[in-house]
Each structure stands twice: as structure tokens, then as C-alpha cells.
Tab-separated table of N, CA and C in Angstrom:
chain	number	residue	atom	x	y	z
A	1	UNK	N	-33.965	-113.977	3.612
A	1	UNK	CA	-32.626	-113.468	3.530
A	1	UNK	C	-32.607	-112.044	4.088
A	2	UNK	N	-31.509	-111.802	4.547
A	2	UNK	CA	-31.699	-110.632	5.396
A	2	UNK	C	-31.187	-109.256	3.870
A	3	UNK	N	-31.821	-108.236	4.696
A	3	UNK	CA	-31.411	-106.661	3.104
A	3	UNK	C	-30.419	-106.337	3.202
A	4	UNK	N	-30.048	-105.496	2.228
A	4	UNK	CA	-28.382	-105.527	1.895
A	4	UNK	C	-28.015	-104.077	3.403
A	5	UNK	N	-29.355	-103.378	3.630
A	5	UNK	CA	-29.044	-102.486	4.344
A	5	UNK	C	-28.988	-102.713	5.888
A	6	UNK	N	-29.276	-104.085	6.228
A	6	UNK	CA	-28.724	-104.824	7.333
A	6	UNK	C	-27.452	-105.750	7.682
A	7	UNK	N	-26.616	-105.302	8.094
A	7	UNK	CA	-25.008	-105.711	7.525
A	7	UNK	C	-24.997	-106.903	8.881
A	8	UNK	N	-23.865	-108.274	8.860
A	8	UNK	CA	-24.194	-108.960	9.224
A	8	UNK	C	-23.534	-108.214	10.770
A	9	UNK	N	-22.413	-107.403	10.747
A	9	UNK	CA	-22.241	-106.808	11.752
A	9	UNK	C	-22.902	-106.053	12.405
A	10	UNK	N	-24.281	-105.422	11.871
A	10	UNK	CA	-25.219	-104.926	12.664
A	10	UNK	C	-25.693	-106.187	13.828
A	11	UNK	N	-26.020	-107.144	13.099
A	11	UNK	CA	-26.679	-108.480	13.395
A	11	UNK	C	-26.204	-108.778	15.274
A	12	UNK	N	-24.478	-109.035	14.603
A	12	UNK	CA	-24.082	-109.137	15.549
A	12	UNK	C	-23.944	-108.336	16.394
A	13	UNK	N	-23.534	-107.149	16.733
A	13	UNK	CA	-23.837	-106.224	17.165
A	13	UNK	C	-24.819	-106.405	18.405
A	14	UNK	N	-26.183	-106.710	17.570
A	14	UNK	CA	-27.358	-106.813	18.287
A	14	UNK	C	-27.648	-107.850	19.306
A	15	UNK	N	-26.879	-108.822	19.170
A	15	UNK	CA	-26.933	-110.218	19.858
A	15	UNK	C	-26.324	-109.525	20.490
A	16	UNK	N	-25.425	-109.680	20.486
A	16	UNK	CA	-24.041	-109.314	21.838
A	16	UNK	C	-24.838	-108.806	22.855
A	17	UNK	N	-25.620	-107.652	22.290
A	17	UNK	CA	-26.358	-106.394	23.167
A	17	UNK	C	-27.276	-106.625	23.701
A	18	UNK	N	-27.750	-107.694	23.309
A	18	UNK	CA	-29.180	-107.941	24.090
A	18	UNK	C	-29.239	-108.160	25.396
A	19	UNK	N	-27.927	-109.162	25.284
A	19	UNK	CA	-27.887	-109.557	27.343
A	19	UNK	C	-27.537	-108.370	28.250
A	20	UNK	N	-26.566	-107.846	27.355
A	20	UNK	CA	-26.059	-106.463	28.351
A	20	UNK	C	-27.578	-105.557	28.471
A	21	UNK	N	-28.380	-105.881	27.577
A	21	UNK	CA	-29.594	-104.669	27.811
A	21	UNK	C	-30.662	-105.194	28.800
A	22	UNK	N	-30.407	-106.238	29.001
A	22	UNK	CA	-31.618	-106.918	29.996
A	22	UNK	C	-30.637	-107.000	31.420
A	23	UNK	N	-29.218	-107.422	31.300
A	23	UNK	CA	-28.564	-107.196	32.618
A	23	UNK	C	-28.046	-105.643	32.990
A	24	UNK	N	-28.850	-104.574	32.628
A	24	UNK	CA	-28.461	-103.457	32.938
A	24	UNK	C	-30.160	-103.133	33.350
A	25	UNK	N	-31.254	-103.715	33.127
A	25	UNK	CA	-32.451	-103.366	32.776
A	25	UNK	C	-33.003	-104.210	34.543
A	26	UNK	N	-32.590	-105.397	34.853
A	26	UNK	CA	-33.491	-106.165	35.680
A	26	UNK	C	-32.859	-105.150	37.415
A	27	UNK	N	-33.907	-105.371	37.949
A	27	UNK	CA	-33.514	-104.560	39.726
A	27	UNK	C	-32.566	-105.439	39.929
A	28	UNK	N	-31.986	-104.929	41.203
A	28	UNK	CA	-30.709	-105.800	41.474
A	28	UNK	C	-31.858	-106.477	42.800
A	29	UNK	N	-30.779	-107.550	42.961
A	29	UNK	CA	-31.693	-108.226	43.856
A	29	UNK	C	-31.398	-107.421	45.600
A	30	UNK	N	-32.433	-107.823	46.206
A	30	UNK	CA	-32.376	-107.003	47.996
A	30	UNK	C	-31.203	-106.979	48.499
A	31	UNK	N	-30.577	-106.472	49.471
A	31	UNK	CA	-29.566	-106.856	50.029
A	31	UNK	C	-29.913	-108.223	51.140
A	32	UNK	N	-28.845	-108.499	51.712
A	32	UNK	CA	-29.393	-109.817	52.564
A	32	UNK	C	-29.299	-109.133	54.103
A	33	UNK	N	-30.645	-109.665	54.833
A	33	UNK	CA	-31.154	-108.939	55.809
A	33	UNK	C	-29.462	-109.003	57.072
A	34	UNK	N	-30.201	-108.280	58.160
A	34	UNK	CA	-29.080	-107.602	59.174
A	34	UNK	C	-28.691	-108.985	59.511
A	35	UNK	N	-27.438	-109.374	60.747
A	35	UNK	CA	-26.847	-110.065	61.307
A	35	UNK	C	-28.178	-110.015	62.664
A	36	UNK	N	-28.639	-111.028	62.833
A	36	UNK	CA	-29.634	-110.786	64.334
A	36	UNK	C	-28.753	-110.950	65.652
A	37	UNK	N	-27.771	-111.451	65.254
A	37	UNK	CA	-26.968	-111.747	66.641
A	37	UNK	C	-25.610	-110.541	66.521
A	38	UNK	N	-26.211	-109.368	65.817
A	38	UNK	CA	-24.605	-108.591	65.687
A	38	UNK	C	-25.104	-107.957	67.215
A	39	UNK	N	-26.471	-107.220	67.316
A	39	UNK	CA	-26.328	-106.359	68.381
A	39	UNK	C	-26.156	-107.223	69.972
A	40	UNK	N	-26.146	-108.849	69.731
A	40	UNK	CA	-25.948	-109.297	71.071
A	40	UNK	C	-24.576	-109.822	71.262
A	41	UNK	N	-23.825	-109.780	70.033
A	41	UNK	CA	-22.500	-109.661	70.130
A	41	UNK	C	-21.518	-108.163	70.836
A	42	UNK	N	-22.144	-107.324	70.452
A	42	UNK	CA	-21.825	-106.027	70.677
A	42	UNK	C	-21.942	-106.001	72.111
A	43	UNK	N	-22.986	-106.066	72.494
A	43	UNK	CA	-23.585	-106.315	74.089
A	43	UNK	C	-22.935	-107.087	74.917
A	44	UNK	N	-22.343	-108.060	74.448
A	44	UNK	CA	-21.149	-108.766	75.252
A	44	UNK	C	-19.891	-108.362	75.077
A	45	UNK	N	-19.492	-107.545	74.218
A	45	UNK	CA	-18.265	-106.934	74.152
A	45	UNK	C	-18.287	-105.564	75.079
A	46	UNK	N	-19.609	-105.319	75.549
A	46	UNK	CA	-19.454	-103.464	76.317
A	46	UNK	C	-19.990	-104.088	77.725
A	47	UNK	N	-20.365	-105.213	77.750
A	47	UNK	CA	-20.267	-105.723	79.028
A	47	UNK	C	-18.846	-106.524	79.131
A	48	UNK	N	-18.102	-106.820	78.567
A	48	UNK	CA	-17.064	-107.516	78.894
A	48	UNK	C	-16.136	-106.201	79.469
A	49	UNK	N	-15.451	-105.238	78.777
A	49	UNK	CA	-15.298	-103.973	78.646
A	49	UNK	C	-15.453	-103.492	80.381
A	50	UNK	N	-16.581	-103.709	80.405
A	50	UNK	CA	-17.345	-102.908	81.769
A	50	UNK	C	-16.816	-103.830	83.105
A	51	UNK	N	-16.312	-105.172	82.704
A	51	UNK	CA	-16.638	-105.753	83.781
A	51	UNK	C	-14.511	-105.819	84.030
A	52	UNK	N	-13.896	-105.473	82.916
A	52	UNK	CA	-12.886	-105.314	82.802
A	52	UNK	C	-12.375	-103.675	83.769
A	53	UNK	N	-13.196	-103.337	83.854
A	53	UNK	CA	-13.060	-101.903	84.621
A	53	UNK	C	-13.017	-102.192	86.301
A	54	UNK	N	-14.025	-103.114	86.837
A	54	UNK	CA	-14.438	-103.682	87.784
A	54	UNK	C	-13.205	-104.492	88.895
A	55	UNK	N	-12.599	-103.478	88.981
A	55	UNK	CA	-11.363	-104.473	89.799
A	55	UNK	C	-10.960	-104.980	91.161
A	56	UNK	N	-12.177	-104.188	91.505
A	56	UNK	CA	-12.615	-104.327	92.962
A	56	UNK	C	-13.878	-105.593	93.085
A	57	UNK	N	-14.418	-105.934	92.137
A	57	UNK	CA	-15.629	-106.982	92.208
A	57	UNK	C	-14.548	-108.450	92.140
A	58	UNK	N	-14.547	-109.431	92.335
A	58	UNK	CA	-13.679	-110.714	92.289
A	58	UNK	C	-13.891	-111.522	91.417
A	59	UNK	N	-15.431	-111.517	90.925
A	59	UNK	CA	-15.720	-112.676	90.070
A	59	UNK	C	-15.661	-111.565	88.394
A	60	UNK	N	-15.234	-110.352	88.525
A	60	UNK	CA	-15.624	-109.336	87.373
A	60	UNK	C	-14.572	-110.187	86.244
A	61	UNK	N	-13.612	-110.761	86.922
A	61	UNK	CA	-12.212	-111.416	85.661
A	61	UNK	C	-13.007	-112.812	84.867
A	62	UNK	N	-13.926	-113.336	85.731
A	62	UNK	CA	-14.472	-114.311	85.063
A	62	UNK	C	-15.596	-113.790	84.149
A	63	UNK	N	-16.364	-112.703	84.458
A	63	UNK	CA	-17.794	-112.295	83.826
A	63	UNK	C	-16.906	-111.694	82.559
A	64	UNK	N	-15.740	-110.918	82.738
A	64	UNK	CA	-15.267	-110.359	81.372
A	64	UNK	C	-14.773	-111.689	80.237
A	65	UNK	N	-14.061	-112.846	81.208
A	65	UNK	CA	-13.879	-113.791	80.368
A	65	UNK	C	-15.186	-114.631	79.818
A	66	UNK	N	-16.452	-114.644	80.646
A	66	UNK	CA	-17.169	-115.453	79.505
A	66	UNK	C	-18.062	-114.253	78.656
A	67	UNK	N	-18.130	-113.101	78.909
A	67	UNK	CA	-18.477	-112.118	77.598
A	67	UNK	C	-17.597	-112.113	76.608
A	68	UNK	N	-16.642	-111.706	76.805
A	68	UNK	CA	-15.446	-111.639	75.953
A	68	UNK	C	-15.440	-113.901	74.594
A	69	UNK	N	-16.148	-114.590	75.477
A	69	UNK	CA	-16.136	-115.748	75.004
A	69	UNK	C	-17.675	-115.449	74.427
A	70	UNK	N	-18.527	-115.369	74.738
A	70	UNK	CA	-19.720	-115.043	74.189
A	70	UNK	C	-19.661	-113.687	73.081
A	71	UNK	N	-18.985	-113.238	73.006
A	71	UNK	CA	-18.956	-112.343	71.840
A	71	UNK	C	-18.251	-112.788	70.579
A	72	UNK	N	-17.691	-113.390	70.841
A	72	UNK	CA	-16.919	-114.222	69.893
A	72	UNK	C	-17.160	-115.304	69.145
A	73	UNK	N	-18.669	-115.677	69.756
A	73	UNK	CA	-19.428	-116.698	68.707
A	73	UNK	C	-19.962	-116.223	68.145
């Protein structure tokens, strides 16, 4: 039987607290690693960009349209 100087609201108290003391206590988990295809997305957007500048080249409207399509996957 539990002592009179342990009240059942201590008790509870203590339960409640336990999870909060172990979910304040454990590491958080890693973050989740980089995007591998962000910097070759990027790369087709500053070549699309570039080839959009190009107005004198003929085929530059098609190279911006399939970067501009390749960046976008």
C-alpha cells in the first residue's frame, strides 16, 4: 500500500511525466539528407536563363525550352 505521505496525485503526476521526460530527453532524429538533383535543377534553370539571352543563336529558343523542361523534373 502506498504512505499516507505519497498522495495519489503525486502518483499521477508522475506517470503523466514520465513520457514528457524521456520525449524531451531522446536526440531528435538527423535531418533528411540534401536533394541530389537540386543543384542539377538549378543548372538547368541558369542555362535556360542564358540561352534565353541568346537571340542571335536559332536553336537558343529550343535549348531554353528543353532546360527550362529539364528543370522542372
Amino acid at each position: 500500500m502506498i504512505s499516507e505521505s505519497v498522495s495519489r496525485r503525486r502518483v499521477l503526476f508522475a506517470v503523466a511525466a514520465a513520457p514528457l521526460a524521456v520525449a524531451c530527453t531522446t536526440e531528435p532524429p538527423a535531418p533528411p539528407p540534401p536533394d541530389p538533383l537540386s543543384a542539377l535543377a538549378a543548372q538547368a534553370r541558369a542555362d535556360a536563363k542564358l540561352a534565353q539571352t541568346l537571340t542571335g543563336v536559332p536553336a537558343a529558343a529550343e535549348i531554353a525550352k528543353a532546360r527550362e523542361t529539364h528543370a522542372g523534373l
